[in-house]
mmCIF file of C-alpha atoms and ligand atoms in Angstrom:
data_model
loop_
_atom_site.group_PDB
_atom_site.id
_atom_site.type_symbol
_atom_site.label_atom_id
_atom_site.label_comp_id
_atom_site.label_asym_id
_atom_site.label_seq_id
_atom_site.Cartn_x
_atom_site.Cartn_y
_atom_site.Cartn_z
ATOM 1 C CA UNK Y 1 -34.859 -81.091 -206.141
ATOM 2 C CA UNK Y 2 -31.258 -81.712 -207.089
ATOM 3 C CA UNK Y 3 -30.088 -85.488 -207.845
ATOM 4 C CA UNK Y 4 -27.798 -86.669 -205.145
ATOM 5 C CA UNK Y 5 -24.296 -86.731 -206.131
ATOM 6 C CA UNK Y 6 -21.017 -86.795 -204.307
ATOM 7 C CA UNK Y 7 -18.107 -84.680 -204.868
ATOM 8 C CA UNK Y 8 -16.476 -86.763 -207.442
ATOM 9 C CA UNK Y 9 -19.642 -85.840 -209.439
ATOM 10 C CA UNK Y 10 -21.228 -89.198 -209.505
ATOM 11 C CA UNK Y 11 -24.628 -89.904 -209.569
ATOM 12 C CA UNK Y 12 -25.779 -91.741 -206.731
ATOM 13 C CA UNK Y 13 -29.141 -93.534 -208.232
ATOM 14 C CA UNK Y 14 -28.901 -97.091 -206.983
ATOM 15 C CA UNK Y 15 -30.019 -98.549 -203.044
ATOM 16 C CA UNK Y 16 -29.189 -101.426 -201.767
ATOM 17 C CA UNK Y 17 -31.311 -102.441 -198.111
ATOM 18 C CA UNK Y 18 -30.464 -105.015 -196.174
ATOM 19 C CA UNK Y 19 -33.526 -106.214 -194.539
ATOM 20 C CA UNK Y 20 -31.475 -108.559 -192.295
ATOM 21 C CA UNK Y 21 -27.940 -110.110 -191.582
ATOM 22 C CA UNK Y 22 -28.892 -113.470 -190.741
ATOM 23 C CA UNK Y 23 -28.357 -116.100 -193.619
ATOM 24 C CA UNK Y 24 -28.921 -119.667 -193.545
ATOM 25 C CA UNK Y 25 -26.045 -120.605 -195.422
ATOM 26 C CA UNK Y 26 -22.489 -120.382 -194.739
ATOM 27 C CA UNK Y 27 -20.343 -119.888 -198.086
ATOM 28 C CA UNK Y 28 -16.687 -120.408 -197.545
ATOM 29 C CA UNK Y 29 -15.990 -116.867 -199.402
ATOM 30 C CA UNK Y 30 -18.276 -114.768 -197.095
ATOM 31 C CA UNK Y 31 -18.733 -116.717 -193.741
ATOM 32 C CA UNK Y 32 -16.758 -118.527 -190.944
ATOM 33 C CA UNK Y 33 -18.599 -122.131 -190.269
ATOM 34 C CA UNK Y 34 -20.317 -120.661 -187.050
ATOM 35 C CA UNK Y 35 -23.450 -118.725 -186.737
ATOM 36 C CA UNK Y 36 -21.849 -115.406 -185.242
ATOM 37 C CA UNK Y 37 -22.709 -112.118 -183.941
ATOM 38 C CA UNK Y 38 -25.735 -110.418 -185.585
ATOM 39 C CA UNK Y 39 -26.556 -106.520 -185.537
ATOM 40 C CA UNK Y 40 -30.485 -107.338 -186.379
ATOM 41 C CA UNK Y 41 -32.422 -105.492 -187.939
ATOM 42 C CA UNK Y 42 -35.430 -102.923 -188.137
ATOM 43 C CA UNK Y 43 -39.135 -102.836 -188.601
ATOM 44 C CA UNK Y 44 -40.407 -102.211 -192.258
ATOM 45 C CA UNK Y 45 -41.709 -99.307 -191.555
ATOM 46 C CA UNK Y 46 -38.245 -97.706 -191.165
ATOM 47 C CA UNK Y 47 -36.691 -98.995 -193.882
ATOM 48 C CA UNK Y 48 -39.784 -97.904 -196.035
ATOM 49 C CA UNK Y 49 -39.021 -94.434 -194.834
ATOM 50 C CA UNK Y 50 -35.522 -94.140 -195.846
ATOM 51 C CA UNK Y 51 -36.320 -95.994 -198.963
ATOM 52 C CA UNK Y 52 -39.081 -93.062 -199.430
ATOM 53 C CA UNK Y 53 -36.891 -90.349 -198.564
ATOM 54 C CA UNK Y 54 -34.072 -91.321 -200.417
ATOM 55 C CA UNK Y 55 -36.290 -92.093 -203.718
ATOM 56 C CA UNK Y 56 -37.137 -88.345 -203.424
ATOM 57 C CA UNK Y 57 -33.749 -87.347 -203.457
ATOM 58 C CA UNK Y 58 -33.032 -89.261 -207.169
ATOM 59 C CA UNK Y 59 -32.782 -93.041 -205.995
ATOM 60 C CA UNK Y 60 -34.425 -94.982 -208.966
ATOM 61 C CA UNK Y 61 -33.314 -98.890 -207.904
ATOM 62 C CA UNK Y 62 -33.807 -100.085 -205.073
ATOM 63 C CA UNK Y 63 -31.848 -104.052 -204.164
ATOM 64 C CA UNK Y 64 -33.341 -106.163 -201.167
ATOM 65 C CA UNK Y 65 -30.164 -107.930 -199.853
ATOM 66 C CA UNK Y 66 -28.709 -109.545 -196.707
ATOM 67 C CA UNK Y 67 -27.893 -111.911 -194.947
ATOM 68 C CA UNK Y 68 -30.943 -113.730 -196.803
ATOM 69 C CA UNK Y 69 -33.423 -111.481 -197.490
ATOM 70 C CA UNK Y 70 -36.363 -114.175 -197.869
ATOM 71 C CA UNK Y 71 -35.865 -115.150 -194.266
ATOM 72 C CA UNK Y 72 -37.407 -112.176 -193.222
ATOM 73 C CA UNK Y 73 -41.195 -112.453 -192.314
ATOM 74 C CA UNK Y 74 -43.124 -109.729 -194.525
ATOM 75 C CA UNK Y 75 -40.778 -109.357 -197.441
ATOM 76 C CA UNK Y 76 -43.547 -109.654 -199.983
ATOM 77 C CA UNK Y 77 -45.554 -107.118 -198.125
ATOM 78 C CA UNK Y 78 -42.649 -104.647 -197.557
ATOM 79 C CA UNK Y 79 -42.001 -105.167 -201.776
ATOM 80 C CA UNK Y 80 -45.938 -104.268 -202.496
ATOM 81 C CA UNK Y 81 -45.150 -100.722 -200.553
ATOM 82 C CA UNK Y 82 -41.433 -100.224 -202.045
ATOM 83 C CA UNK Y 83 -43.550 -100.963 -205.549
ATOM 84 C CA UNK Y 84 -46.348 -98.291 -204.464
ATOM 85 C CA UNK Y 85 -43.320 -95.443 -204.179
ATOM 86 C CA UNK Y 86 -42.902 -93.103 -207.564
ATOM 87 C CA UNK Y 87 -39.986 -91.427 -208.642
ATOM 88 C CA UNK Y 88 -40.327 -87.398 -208.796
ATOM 89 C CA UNK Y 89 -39.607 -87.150 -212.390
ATOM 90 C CA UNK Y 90 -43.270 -86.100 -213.467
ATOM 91 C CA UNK Y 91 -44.150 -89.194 -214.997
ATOM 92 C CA UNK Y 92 -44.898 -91.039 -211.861
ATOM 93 C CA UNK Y 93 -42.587 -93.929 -212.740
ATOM 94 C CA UNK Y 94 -41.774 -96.879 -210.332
ATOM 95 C CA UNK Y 95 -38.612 -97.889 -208.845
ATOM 96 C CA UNK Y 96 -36.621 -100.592 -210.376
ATOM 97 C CA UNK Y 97 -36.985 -103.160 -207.233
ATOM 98 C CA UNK Y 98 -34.422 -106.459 -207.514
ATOM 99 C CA UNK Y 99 -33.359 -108.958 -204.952
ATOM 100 C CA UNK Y 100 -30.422 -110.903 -204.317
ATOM 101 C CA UNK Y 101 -30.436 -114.025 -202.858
ATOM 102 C CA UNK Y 102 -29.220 -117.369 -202.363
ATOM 103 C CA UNK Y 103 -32.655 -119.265 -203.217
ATOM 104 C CA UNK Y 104 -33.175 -121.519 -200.839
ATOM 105 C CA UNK Y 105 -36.767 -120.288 -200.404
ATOM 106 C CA UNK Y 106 -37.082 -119.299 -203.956
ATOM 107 C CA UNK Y 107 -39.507 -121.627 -204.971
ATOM 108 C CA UNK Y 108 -42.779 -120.606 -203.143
ATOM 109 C CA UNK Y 109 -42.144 -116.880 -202.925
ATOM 110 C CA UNK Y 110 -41.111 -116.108 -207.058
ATOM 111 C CA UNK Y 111 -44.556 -115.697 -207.497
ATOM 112 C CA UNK Y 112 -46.035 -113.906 -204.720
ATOM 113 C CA UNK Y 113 -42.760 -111.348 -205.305
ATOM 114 C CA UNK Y 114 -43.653 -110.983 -208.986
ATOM 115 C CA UNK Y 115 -47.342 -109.883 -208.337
ATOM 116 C CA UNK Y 116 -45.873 -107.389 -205.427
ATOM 117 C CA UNK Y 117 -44.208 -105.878 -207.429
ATOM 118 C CA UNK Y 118 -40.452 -107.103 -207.751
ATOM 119 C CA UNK Y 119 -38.641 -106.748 -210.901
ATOM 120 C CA UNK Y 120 -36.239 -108.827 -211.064
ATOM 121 C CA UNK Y 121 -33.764 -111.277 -208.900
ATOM 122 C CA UNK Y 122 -30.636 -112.320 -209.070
ATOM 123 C CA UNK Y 123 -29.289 -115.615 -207.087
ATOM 124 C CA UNK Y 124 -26.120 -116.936 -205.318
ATOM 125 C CA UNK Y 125 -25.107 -119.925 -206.860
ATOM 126 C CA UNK Y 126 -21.192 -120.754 -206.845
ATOM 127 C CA UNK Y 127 -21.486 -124.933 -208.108
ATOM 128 C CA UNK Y 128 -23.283 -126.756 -210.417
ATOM 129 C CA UNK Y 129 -22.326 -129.897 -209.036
ATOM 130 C CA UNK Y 130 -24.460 -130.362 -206.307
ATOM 131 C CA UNK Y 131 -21.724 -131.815 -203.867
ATOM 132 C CA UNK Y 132 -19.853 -129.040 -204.477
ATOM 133 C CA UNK Y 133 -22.044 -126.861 -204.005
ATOM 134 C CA UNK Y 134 -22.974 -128.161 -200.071
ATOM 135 C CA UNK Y 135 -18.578 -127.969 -199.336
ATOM 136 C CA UNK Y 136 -19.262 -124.112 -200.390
ATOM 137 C CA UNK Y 137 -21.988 -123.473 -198.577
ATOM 138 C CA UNK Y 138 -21.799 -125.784 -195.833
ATOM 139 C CA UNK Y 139 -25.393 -127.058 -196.051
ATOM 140 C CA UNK Y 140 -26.647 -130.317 -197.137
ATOM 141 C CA UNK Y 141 -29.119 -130.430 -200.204
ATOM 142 C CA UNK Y 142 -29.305 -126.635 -200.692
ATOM 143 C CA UNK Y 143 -28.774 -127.030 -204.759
ATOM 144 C CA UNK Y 144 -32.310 -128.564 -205.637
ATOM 145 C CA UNK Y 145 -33.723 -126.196 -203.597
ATOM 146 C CA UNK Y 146 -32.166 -123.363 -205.661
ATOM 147 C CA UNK Y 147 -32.388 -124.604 -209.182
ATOM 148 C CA UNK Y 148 -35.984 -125.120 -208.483
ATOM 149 C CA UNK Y 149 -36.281 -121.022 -207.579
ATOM 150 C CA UNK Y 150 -33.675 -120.122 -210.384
ATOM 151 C CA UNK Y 151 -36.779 -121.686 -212.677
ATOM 152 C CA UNK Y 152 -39.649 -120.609 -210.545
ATOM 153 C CA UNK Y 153 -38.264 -117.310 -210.660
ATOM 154 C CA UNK Y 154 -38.155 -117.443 -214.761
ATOM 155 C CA UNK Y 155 -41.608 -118.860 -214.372
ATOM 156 C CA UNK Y 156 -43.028 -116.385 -212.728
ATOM 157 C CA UNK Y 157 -41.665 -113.607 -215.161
ATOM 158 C CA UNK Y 158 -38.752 -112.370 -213.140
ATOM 159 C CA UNK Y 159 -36.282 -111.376 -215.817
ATOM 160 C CA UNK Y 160 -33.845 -111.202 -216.245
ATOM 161 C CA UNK Y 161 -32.742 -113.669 -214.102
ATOM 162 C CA UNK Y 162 -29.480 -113.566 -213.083
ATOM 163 C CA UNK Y 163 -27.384 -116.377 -211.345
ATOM 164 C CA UNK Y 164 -24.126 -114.895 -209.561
ATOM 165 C CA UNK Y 165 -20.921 -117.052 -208.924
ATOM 166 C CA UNK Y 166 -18.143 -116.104 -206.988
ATOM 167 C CA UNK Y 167 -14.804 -117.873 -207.902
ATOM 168 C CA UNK Y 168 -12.161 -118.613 -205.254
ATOM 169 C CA UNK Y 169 -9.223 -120.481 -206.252
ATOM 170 C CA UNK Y 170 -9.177 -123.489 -204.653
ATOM 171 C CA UNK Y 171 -12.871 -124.348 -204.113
ATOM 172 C CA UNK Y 172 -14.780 -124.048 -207.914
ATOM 173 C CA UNK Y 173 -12.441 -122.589 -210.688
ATOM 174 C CA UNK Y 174 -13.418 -126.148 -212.384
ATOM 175 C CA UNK Y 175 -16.714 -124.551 -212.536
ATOM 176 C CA UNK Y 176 -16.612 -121.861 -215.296
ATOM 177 C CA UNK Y 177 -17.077 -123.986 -218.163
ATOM 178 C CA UNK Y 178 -20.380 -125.962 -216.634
ATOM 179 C CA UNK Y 179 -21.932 -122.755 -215.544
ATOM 180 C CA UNK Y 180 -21.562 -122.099 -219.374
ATOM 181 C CA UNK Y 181 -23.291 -124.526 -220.189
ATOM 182 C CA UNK Y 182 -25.902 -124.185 -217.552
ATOM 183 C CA UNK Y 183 -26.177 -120.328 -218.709
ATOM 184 C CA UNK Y 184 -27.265 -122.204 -221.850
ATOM 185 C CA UNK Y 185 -29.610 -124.476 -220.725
ATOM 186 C CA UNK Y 186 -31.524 -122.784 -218.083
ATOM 187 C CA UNK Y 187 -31.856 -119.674 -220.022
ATOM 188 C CA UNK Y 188 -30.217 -117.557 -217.079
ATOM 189 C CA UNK Y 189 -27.691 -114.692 -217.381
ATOM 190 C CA UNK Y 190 -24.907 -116.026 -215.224
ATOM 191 C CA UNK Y 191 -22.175 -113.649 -213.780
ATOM 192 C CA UNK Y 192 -18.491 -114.604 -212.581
ATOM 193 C CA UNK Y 193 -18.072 -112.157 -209.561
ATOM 194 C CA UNK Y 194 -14.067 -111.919 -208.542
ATOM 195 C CA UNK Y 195 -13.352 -113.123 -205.120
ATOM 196 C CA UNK Y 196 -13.195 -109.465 -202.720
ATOM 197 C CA UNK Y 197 -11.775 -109.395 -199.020
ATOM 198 C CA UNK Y 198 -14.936 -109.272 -197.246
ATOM 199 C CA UNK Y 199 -15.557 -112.758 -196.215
ATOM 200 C CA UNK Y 200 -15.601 -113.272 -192.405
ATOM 201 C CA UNK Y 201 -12.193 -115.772 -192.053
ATOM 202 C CA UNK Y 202 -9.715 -113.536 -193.457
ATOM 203 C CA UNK Y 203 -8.124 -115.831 -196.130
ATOM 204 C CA UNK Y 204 -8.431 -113.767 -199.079
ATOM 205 C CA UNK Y 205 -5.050 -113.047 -200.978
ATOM 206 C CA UNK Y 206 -4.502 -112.122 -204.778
ATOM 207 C CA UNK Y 207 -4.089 -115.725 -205.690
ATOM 208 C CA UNK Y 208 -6.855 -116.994 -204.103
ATOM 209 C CA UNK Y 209 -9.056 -114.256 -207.047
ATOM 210 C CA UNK Y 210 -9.726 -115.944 -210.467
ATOM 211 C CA UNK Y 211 -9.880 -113.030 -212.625
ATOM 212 C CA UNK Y 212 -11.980 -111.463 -215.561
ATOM 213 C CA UNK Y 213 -8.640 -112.769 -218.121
ATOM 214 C CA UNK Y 214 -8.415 -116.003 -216.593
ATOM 215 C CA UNK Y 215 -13.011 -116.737 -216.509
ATOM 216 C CA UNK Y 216 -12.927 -115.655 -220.260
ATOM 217 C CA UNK Y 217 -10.115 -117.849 -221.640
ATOM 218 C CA UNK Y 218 -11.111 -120.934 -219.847
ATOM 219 C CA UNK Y 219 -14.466 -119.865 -221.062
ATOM 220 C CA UNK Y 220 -13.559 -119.460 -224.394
ATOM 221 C CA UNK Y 221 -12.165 -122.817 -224.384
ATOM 222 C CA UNK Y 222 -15.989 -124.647 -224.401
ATOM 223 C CA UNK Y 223 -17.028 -121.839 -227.105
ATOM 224 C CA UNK Y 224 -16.208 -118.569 -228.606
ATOM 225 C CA UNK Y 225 -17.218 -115.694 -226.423
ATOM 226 C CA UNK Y 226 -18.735 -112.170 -228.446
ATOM 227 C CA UNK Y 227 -18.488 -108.886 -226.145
ATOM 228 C CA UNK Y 228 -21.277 -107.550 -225.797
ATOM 229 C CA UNK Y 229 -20.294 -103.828 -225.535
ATOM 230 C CA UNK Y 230 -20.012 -102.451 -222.118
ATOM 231 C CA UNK Y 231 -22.037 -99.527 -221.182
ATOM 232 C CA UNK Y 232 -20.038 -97.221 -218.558
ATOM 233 C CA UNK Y 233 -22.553 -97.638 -215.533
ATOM 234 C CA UNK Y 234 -22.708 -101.151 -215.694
ATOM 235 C CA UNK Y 235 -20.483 -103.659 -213.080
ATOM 236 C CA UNK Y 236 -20.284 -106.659 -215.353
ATOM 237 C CA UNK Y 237 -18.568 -106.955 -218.497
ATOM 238 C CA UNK Y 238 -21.033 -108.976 -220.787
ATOM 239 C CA UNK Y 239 -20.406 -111.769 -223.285
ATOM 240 C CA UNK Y 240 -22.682 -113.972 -225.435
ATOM 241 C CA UNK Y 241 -21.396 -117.312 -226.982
ATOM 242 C CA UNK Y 242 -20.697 -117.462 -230.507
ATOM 243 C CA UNK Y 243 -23.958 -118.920 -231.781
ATOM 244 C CA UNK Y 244 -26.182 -116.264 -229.897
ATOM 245 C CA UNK Y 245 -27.642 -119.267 -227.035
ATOM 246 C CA UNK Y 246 -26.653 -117.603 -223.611
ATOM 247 C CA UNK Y 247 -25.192 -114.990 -221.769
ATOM 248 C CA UNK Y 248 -22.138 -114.469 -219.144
ATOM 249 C CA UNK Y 249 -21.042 -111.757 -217.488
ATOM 250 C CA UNK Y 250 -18.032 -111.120 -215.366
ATOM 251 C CA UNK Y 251 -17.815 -108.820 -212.292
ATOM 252 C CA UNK Y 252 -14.151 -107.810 -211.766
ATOM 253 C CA UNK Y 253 -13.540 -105.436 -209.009
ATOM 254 C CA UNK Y 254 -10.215 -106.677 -208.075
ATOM 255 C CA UNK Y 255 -8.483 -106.545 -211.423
ATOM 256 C CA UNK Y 256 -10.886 -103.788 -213.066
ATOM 257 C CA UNK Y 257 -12.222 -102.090 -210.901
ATOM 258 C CA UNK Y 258 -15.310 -99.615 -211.511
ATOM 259 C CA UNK Y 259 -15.447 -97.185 -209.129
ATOM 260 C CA UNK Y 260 -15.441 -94.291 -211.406
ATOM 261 C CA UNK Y 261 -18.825 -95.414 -212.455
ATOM 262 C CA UNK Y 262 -20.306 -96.270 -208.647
ATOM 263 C CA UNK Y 263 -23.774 -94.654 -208.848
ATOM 264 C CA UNK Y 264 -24.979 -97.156 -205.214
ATOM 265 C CA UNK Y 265 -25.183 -96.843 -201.145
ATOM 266 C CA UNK Y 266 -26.131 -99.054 -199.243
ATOM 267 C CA UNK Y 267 -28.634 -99.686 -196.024
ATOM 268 C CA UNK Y 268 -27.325 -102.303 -193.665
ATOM 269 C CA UNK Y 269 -29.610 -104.446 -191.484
ATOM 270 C CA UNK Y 270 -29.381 -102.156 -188.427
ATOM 271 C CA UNK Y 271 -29.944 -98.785 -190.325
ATOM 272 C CA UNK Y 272 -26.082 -97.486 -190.998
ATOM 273 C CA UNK Y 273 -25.550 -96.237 -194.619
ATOM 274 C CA UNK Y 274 -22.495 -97.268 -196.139
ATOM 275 C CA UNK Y 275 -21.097 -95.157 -198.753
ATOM 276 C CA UNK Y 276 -18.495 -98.420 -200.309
ATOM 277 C CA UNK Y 277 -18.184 -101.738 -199.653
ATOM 278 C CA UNK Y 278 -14.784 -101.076 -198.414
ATOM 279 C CA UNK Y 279 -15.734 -98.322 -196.095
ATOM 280 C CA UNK Y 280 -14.254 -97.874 -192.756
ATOM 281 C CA UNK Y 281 -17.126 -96.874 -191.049
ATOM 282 C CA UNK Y 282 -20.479 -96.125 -191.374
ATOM 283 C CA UNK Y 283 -23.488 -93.422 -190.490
ATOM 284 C CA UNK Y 284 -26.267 -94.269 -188.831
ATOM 285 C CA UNK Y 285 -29.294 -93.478 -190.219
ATOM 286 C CA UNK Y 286 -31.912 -94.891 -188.398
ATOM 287 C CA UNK Y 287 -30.263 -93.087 -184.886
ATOM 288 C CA UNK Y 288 -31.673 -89.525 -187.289
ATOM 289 C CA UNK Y 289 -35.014 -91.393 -187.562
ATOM 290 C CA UNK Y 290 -34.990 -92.366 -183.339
ATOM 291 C CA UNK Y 291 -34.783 -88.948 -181.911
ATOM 292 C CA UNK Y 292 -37.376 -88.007 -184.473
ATOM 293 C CA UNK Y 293 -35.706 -86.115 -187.464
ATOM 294 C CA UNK Y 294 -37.888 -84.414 -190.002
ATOM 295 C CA UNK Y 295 -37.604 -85.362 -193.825
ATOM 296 C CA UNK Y 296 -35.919 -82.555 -194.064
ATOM 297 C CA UNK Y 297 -33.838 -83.154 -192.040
ATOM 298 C CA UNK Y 298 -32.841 -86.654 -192.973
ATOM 299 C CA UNK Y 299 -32.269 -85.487 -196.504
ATOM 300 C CA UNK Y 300 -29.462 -82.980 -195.333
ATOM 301 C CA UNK Y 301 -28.068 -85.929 -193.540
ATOM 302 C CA UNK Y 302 -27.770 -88.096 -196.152
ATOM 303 C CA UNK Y 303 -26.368 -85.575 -198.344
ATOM 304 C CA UNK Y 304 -24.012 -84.877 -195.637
ATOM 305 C CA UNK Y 305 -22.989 -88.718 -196.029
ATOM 306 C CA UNK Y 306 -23.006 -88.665 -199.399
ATOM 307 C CA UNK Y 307 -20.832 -86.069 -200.071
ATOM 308 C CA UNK Y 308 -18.015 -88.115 -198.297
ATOM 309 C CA UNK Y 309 -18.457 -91.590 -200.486
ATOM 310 C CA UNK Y 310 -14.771 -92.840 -201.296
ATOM 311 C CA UNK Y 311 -13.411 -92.326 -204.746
ATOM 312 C CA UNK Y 312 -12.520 -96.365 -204.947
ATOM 313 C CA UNK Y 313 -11.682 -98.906 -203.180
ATOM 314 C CA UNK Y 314 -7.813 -99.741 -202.270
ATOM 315 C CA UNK Y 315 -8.025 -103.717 -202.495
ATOM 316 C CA UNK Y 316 -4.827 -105.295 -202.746
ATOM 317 C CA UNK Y 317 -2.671 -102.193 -202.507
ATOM 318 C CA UNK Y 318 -0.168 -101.452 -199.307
ATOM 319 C CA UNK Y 319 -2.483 -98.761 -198.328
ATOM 320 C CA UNK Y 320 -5.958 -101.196 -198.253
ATOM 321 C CA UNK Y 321 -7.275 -101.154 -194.598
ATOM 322 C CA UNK Y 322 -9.904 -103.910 -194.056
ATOM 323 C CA UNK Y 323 -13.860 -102.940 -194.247
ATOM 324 C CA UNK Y 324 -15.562 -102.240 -191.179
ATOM 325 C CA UNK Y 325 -18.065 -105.097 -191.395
ATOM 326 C CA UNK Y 326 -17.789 -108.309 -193.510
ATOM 327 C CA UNK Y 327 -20.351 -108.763 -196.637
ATOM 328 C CA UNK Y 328 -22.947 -110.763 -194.990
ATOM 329 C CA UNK Y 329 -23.445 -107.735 -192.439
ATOM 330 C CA UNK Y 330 -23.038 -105.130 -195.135
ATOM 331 C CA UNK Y 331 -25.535 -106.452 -197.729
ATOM 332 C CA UNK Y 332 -24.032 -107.521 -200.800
HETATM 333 N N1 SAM T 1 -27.878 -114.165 -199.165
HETATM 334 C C1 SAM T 1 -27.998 -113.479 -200.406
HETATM 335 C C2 SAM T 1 -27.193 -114.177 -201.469
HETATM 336 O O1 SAM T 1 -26.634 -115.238 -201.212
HETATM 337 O O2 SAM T 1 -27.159 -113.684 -202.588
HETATM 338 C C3 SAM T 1 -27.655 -111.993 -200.371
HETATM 339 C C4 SAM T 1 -26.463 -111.564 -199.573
HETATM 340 S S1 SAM T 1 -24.887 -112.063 -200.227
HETATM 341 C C5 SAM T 1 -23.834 -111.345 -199.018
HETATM 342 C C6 SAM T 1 -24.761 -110.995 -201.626
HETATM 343 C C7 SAM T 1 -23.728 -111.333 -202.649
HETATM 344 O O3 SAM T 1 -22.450 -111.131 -202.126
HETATM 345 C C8 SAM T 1 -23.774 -112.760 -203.157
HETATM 346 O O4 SAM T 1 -23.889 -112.774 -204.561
HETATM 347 C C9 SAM T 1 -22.449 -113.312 -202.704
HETATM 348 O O5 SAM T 1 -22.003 -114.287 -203.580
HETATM 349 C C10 SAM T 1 -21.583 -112.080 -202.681
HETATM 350 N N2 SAM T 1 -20.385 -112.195 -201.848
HETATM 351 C C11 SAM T 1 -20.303 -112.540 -200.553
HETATM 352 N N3 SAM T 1 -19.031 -112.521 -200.116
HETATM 353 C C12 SAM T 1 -18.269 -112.144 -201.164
HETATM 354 C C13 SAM T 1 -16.866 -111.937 -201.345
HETATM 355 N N4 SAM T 1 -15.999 -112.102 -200.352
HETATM 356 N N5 SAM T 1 -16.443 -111.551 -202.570
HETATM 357 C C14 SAM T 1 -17.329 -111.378 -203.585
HETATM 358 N N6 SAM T 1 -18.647 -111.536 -203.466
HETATM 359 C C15 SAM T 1 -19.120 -111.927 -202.277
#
């Protein structure tokens, strides 16, 4: 079977599913302070199907996202399946099966994910200074709840483990140099992510992004940064401190973008594939799986789709029309 590709010859090999849109936190960069509209989500089973059907087409990761994934009843079970599906490349590999989350409920389900069949996580985490971190996220006491499933999650064998931080001018720029530190200490790959306009309030403007320049020299104030060199397909641009203890990476889509090098789609809660963050609309998968579409014919569909992902995204240009849906209802 031919790999899926789009017509700007990129690969498509990476899925992202969002198994729900509800979240129980409410970070200033992604969410307004009330709970909001939701458009819910779908049984397993139907994810598992497109997950299925799309693995046969060339998909070889597949990211559980959100909302907050681990507030979905069943997750572990729905990872054993994902981990039971084999890529068609003869050698009857696995998928590559990662989760991002904010880690709330980290603690008790590291493990149980781990023996399903989960590869690795990666988790929200925009403070280390616990006060802080309840202003961003609007929720009381959330931080010992996630350092204690950033460690359960090494623990359990999860690795790497990544801890993502998004910077917004303003709220935690005087955070780069302790998440260096805590990079250090917890043995955790953490990853500066530049601010996008996809939060729910509408506030985002280029000054309010602390950029890939700006993370590394303030960085390289605590210690000398190494780069690590950067391999085409990958988002982050990678550094290790000068003495070889800990890693950083930075995610810059605003001031270097990578959309050249986009190999993902994603799922959303409610069964629409999205072809770019930044897309204007969406197709709606699971309607092809509702009036009973063949295999078949659900790969032709998603080609279909695929075919017309966006060459890049248009952020901060004259042209940029807002996306369609805001991050927590895309699936981040
Ligand atoms: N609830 C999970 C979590 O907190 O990781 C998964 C969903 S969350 C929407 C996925 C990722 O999107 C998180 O790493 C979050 O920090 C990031 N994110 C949300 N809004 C963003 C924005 N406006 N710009 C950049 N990243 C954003």
């Amino acid at each position: 079977m031919a790999a899926l590709h789009d017509k700007f010859g990129r690969a498509i090999t990476d899925l992202r599913i969002s198994i729900t849109d509800r979240c129980n936190y409410k970070c200033v960069y992604c969410r307004t302070g009330n709970e909001g509209a939701l458009y819910g989500d779908l049984p397993f089973a139907d994810y598992l199907r497109m997950a299925r059907v799309l693995v046969g087409m060339g998909i070889t990761k597949v990211r559980l996202t959100g909302g907050e994934p681990l507030l979905r009843n069943g997750v572990v079970q729905f990872v054993r399946e994902l981990a039971k599906l084999r890529m068609p490349n003869g050698n009857g590999d696995g998928l590559d099966i990662a989760l991002t989350t904010n880690g709330h409920l980290l603690a008790d389900l590291a493990q149980p994910l781990k023996d399903a069949g989960l590869t690795r996580v990666t988790v929200s985490m925009d403070a280390v200074d616990p006060d802080l971190f309840a202003r961003i996220t609007r929720v009381p006491n959330g931080y010992d709840h996630v350092l204690a499933g950033i460690r359960a999650a090494r623990r359990a064998g999860l690795w790497p483990v990544k801890v993502n931080c998004v910077l917004m001018r303003g709220f935690n720029e005087d955070q780069i140099i302790p998440f260096g530190m805590f990079a250090r200490e917890e043995g955790v790959t953490v990853r500066f992510i530049e601010f996008m306009p996809l939060e729910e309030d509408r506030v985002w403007a280029p000054s309010t992004v602390v950029s890939l320049d700006e993370i590394r020299a303030r960085m390289a104030e605590y210690r000398p940064l190494v780069e690590i060199p950067h391999v085409r397909s990958e988002t982050a641009r990678r550094y290790r401190f000068d003495d070889g203890v800990g890693e950083i990476g930075i995610i810059a889509p605003v001031s270097h973008p990578f959309c050249g090098h986009c190999s993902r789609i994603r799922i959303t809660s409610d069964g629409k594939i999205r072809t770019c963050l930044f897309s204007v609309w969406d197709h709606d998968l699971y309607a092809q799986i509702r009036r009973g579409t063949s295999d078949e014919e659900l790969e032709e569909f998603i080609r279909g789709v695929v075919a017309k992902k966006e060459e890049r995204h248009h952020i901060g240009e004259p042209d940029f029309v807002p996306a369609s849906r805001t991050m927590v209802h895309i699936g981040g």
